[in-house]
Short mmCIF file of N, CA and C in Angstrom, two decimals:
data_model
loop_
_atom_site.label_atom_id
_atom_site.label_comp_id
_atom_site.label_asym_id
_atom_site.label_seq_id
_atom_site.Cartn_x
_atom_site.Cartn_y
_atom_site.Cartn_z
N MET A 287 6.26 -0.19 15.30
CA MET A 287 7.34 -0.93 15.32
C MET A 287 8.48 -0.55 14.37
N ILE A 288 9.51 -0.45 14.94
CA ILE A 288 10.72 -0.05 14.19
C ILE A 288 11.49 -1.19 13.86
N VAL A 289 12.05 -1.13 12.46
CA VAL A 289 12.73 -2.13 11.97
C VAL A 289 14.14 -1.55 11.44
N VAL A 290 15.36 -2.05 11.78
CA VAL A 290 16.46 -1.39 11.30
C VAL A 290 16.86 -1.94 9.76
N LEU A 291 17.05 -1.20 9.04
CA LEU A 291 17.18 -1.32 7.44
C LEU A 291 18.66 -1.42 7.15
N GLU A 292 19.12 -2.40 6.54
CA GLU A 292 20.54 -2.47 6.13
C GLU A 292 20.82 -1.47 4.77
N ASN A 293 19.77 -1.53 3.96
CA ASN A 293 19.92 -0.35 2.63
C ASN A 293 18.66 0.36 2.65
N PRO A 294 18.38 1.41 3.39
CA PRO A 294 17.13 2.05 3.36
C PRO A 294 16.68 2.61 1.93
N GLN A 295 17.61 2.92 0.98
CA GLN A 295 17.20 3.43 -0.26
C GLN A 295 16.69 2.35 -1.24
N ALA A 296 17.37 1.27 -0.99
CA ALA A 296 16.85 0.06 -1.77
C ALA A 296 15.44 -0.47 -1.27
N ASP A 297 15.44 -0.46 -0.13
CA ASP A 297 13.99 -0.89 0.47
C ASP A 297 12.99 0.15 0.11
N ALA A 298 13.05 1.44 0.04
CA ALA A 298 12.37 2.54 -0.25
C ALA A 298 12.04 2.27 -1.80
N ASP A 299 13.06 2.04 -2.62
CA ASP A 299 12.79 1.75 -3.95
C ASP A 299 11.76 0.47 -4.28
N PHE A 300 12.18 -0.42 -3.46
CA PHE A 300 11.24 -1.67 -3.51
C PHE A 300 9.86 -1.32 -3.05
N ILE A 301 9.47 -0.72 -1.95
CA ILE A 301 8.31 -0.41 -1.58
C ILE A 301 7.55 0.37 -2.79
N SER A 302 8.14 1.47 -3.10
CA SER A 302 7.59 2.12 -4.18
C SER A 302 7.23 1.42 -5.37
N GLU A 303 8.08 0.63 -5.91
CA GLU A 303 7.73 -0.51 -7.29
C GLU A 303 6.81 -1.43 -6.97
N MET A 304 6.73 -1.76 -5.60
CA MET A 304 5.36 -2.83 -5.41
C MET A 304 4.11 -2.12 -5.28
N ILE A 305 4.18 -0.92 -4.88
CA ILE A 305 2.93 -0.07 -4.82
C ILE A 305 2.47 0.18 -6.25
N LYS A 306 3.57 0.38 -7.18
CA LYS A 306 3.13 0.74 -8.51
C LYS A 306 2.63 -0.44 -9.35
N THR A 307 3.40 -1.52 -9.06
CA THR A 307 3.02 -2.61 -9.92
C THR A 307 1.95 -3.75 -9.38
N ARG A 308 1.64 -3.54 -8.18
CA ARG A 308 0.57 -4.38 -7.65
C ARG A 308 -0.56 -3.78 -7.20
N LEU A 309 -0.73 -2.62 -7.17
CA LEU A 309 -2.06 -1.98 -6.51
C LEU A 309 -2.54 -0.91 -7.84
N ASP A 310 -3.99 -1.21 -8.00
CA ASP A 310 -4.62 -0.60 -9.09
C ASP A 310 -5.95 -0.04 -8.70
N PRO A 311 -6.38 1.07 -8.66
CA PRO A 311 -5.27 2.26 -8.92
C PRO A 311 -4.29 2.63 -7.90
N ALA A 312 -3.09 2.89 -8.21
CA ALA A 312 -2.07 3.04 -7.28
C ALA A 312 -2.39 4.46 -6.51
N PRO A 313 -2.28 4.27 -5.14
CA PRO A 313 -2.66 5.29 -4.20
C PRO A 313 -1.44 6.45 -4.13
N GLU A 314 -1.97 7.43 -3.79
CA GLU A 314 -0.87 8.67 -3.83
C GLU A 314 0.03 8.35 -2.59
N VAL A 315 1.24 8.06 -2.60
CA VAL A 315 2.31 7.69 -1.66
C VAL A 315 3.32 8.64 -1.45
N GLN A 316 3.82 8.84 -0.25
CA GLN A 316 5.01 9.73 0.13
C GLN A 316 5.87 8.84 0.92
N LEU A 317 7.09 8.81 0.40
CA LEU A 317 8.22 7.95 1.01
C LEU A 317 9.11 8.99 1.71
N SER A 318 9.54 9.09 2.83
CA SER A 318 10.50 9.94 3.28
C SER A 318 11.43 9.21 4.27
N SER A 319 12.62 9.64 4.29
CA SER A 319 13.69 9.07 5.26
C SER A 319 13.71 9.88 6.53
N ILE A 320 13.58 9.37 7.74
CA ILE A 320 14.02 10.12 9.11
C ILE A 320 14.95 9.28 9.80
N GLU A 321 16.04 10.11 10.42
CA GLU A 321 17.00 9.46 11.52
C GLU A 321 16.40 9.38 12.70
N HIS A 322 16.73 8.25 13.21
CA HIS A 322 16.12 7.99 14.71
C HIS A 322 17.24 7.12 15.40
N GLU A 323 17.55 7.70 16.48
CA GLU A 323 18.67 6.90 17.25
C GLU A 323 19.88 6.49 16.48
N GLY A 324 20.24 7.30 15.59
CA GLY A 324 21.34 6.65 14.63
C GLY A 324 21.00 5.81 13.49
N HIS A 325 19.73 5.66 13.25
CA HIS A 325 19.30 4.77 12.10
C HIS A 325 18.42 5.64 11.29
N ILE A 326 18.49 5.09 10.00
CA ILE A 326 17.65 5.87 8.91
C ILE A 326 16.38 4.81 8.63
N LEU A 327 15.15 5.43 9.11
CA LEU A 327 13.92 4.92 8.93
C LEU A 327 13.17 5.35 7.75
N ILE A 328 12.33 4.71 7.26
CA ILE A 328 11.55 4.84 5.97
C ILE A 328 10.09 5.29 6.51
N GLU A 329 9.54 6.40 6.39
CA GLU A 329 8.26 6.69 6.73
C GLU A 329 7.50 6.71 5.42
N VAL A 330 6.21 5.92 5.50
CA VAL A 330 5.34 5.81 4.49
C VAL A 330 3.99 6.51 4.68
N LYS A 331 3.57 7.52 4.02
CA LYS A 331 2.27 8.11 3.99
C LYS A 331 1.55 7.82 2.86
N ILE A 332 0.33 7.41 3.15
CA ILE A 332 -0.69 7.05 2.15
C ILE A 332 -1.75 7.84 2.22
N LYS A 333 -2.02 8.79 0.98
CA LYS A 333 -3.02 9.66 1.27
C LYS A 333 -4.38 8.90 0.85
N ALA A 334 -5.37 9.30 1.68
CA ALA A 334 -6.86 8.69 1.46
C ALA A 334 -7.29 8.85 -0.10
N GLY A 335 -7.60 7.90 -0.59
CA GLY A 335 -8.06 7.75 -1.90
C GLY A 335 -9.64 7.84 -1.98
N MET A 336 -9.94 8.41 -3.22
CA MET A 336 -11.58 8.40 -3.56
C MET A 336 -12.13 7.22 -4.25
N LEU A 337 -11.19 6.60 -4.89
CA LEU A 337 -11.60 5.61 -5.89
C LEU A 337 -11.70 4.15 -5.16
N THR A 338 -12.75 3.60 -5.52
CA THR A 338 -12.94 2.19 -4.76
C THR A 338 -13.32 1.25 -5.80
N SER A 339 -13.22 0.08 -5.65
CA SER A 339 -12.35 -0.62 -4.98
C SER A 339 -10.84 -0.62 -5.46
N TYR A 340 -9.94 -1.12 -4.68
CA TYR A 340 -8.64 -1.17 -5.15
C TYR A 340 -8.20 -2.71 -5.55
N TYR A 341 -7.42 -2.73 -6.54
CA TYR A 341 -7.18 -4.09 -6.79
C TYR A 341 -5.61 -4.33 -6.45
N TYR A 342 -5.43 -5.61 -5.92
CA TYR A 342 -4.13 -6.02 -5.58
C TYR A 342 -3.70 -7.25 -6.49
N TYR A 343 -2.67 -7.09 -7.36
CA TYR A 343 -2.31 -8.00 -8.38
C TYR A 343 -0.96 -8.81 -7.78
N GLN A 344 -0.96 -10.04 -7.89
CA GLN A 344 0.08 -11.01 -7.41
C GLN A 344 -0.08 -12.37 -8.13
N GLU A 345 1.03 -12.50 -8.87
CA GLU A 345 1.14 -14.08 -9.58
C GLU A 345 -0.15 -14.39 -10.23
N GLY A 346 -0.48 -13.23 -11.09
CA GLY A 346 -1.62 -13.61 -12.05
C GLY A 346 -2.90 -13.71 -11.33
N THR A 347 -3.19 -13.25 -10.06
CA THR A 347 -4.47 -13.04 -9.55
C THR A 347 -4.66 -11.71 -9.14
N ARG A 348 -5.91 -11.31 -9.14
CA ARG A 348 -6.45 -9.93 -8.92
C ARG A 348 -7.54 -9.93 -7.89
N THR A 349 -7.15 -9.29 -6.69
CA THR A 349 -8.17 -9.18 -5.55
C THR A 349 -8.61 -7.93 -5.41
N ALA A 350 -9.90 -7.67 -5.21
CA ALA A 350 -10.37 -6.41 -4.74
C ALA A 350 -10.51 -6.06 -3.27
N TYR A 351 -10.26 -4.96 -2.98
CA TYR A 351 -10.27 -4.46 -1.44
C TYR A 351 -10.93 -3.36 -1.36
N THR A 352 -11.76 -3.06 -0.29
CA THR A 352 -12.33 -1.71 -0.02
C THR A 352 -12.15 -1.48 1.41
N ARG A 353 -12.43 -0.11 1.76
CA ARG A 353 -12.40 0.30 3.00
C ARG A 353 -13.83 -0.11 3.92
N VAL A 354 -13.43 -0.64 5.01
CA VAL A 354 -14.73 -0.62 6.04
C VAL A 354 -14.22 -0.28 7.20
N GLY A 355 -14.69 0.69 7.71
CA GLY A 355 -14.28 1.54 8.97
C GLY A 355 -12.81 1.72 8.76
N ASN A 356 -11.85 1.37 9.67
CA ASN A 356 -10.66 1.76 9.64
C ASN A 356 -9.67 0.56 9.04
N GLU A 357 -10.15 -0.34 8.15
CA GLU A 357 -9.47 -1.37 7.83
C GLU A 357 -9.86 -1.61 6.16
N SER A 358 -8.93 -2.32 5.61
CA SER A 358 -9.09 -2.64 4.16
C SER A 358 -9.67 -4.16 4.31
N VAL A 359 -10.61 -4.44 3.62
CA VAL A 359 -11.13 -5.79 3.44
C VAL A 359 -11.33 -6.16 1.91
N GLU A 360 -11.24 -7.58 1.89
CA GLU A 360 -11.25 -8.25 0.47
C GLU A 360 -12.89 -8.25 0.14
N CYS A 361 -13.19 -7.87 -1.09
CA CYS A 361 -14.35 -7.78 -1.40
C CYS A 361 -14.71 -9.29 -2.10
N ILE A 362 -15.71 -9.82 -1.35
CA ILE A 362 -16.18 -11.18 -1.95
C ILE A 362 -17.29 -10.89 -3.02
N HIS A 363 -17.44 -11.77 -3.94
CA HIS A 363 -18.51 -11.60 -5.05
C HIS A 363 -19.59 -10.75 -4.69
N ASN A 364 -20.58 -11.21 -3.70
CA ASN A 364 -21.81 -10.32 -3.53
C ASN A 364 -21.47 -8.87 -2.95
N ASN A 365 -20.54 -8.67 -2.09
CA ASN A 365 -20.21 -7.35 -1.70
C ASN A 365 -19.64 -6.55 -2.74
N PHE A 366 -18.76 -6.97 -3.70
CA PHE A 366 -18.25 -6.25 -4.71
C PHE A 366 -19.14 -5.47 -5.64
N PHE A 367 -20.32 -6.41 -6.02
CA PHE A 367 -21.26 -5.64 -7.00
C PHE A 367 -22.25 -4.72 -6.11
N ARG A 368 -22.16 -4.87 -4.79
CA ARG A 368 -23.15 -3.81 -4.10
C ARG A 368 -22.52 -2.34 -4.07
N TRP A 369 -21.26 -2.11 -4.32
CA TRP A 369 -20.69 -0.86 -4.48
C TRP A 369 -20.92 -0.07 -5.48
N TYR A 370 -21.54 -0.82 -6.43
CA TYR A 370 -21.73 -0.04 -7.82
C TYR A 370 -23.37 0.26 -8.04
#
């Protein structure tokens, strides 16, 4: 899906900040801009990480996620301890 952005640089800064402040450990991310049909797009590439589980922080809560196949799933209590 392509979404036209009013301020691509501000949006890229926001994406970068959210990744840094809400994910632990923070994945290695590469943001780049691409011109497409006269519009600037932000391409987000996320390198596969070797550390699991990943935590998502928001409004004082911390939720653990891990990969299952090609998707990230929330770790429930029983599954979380199975990984260690």
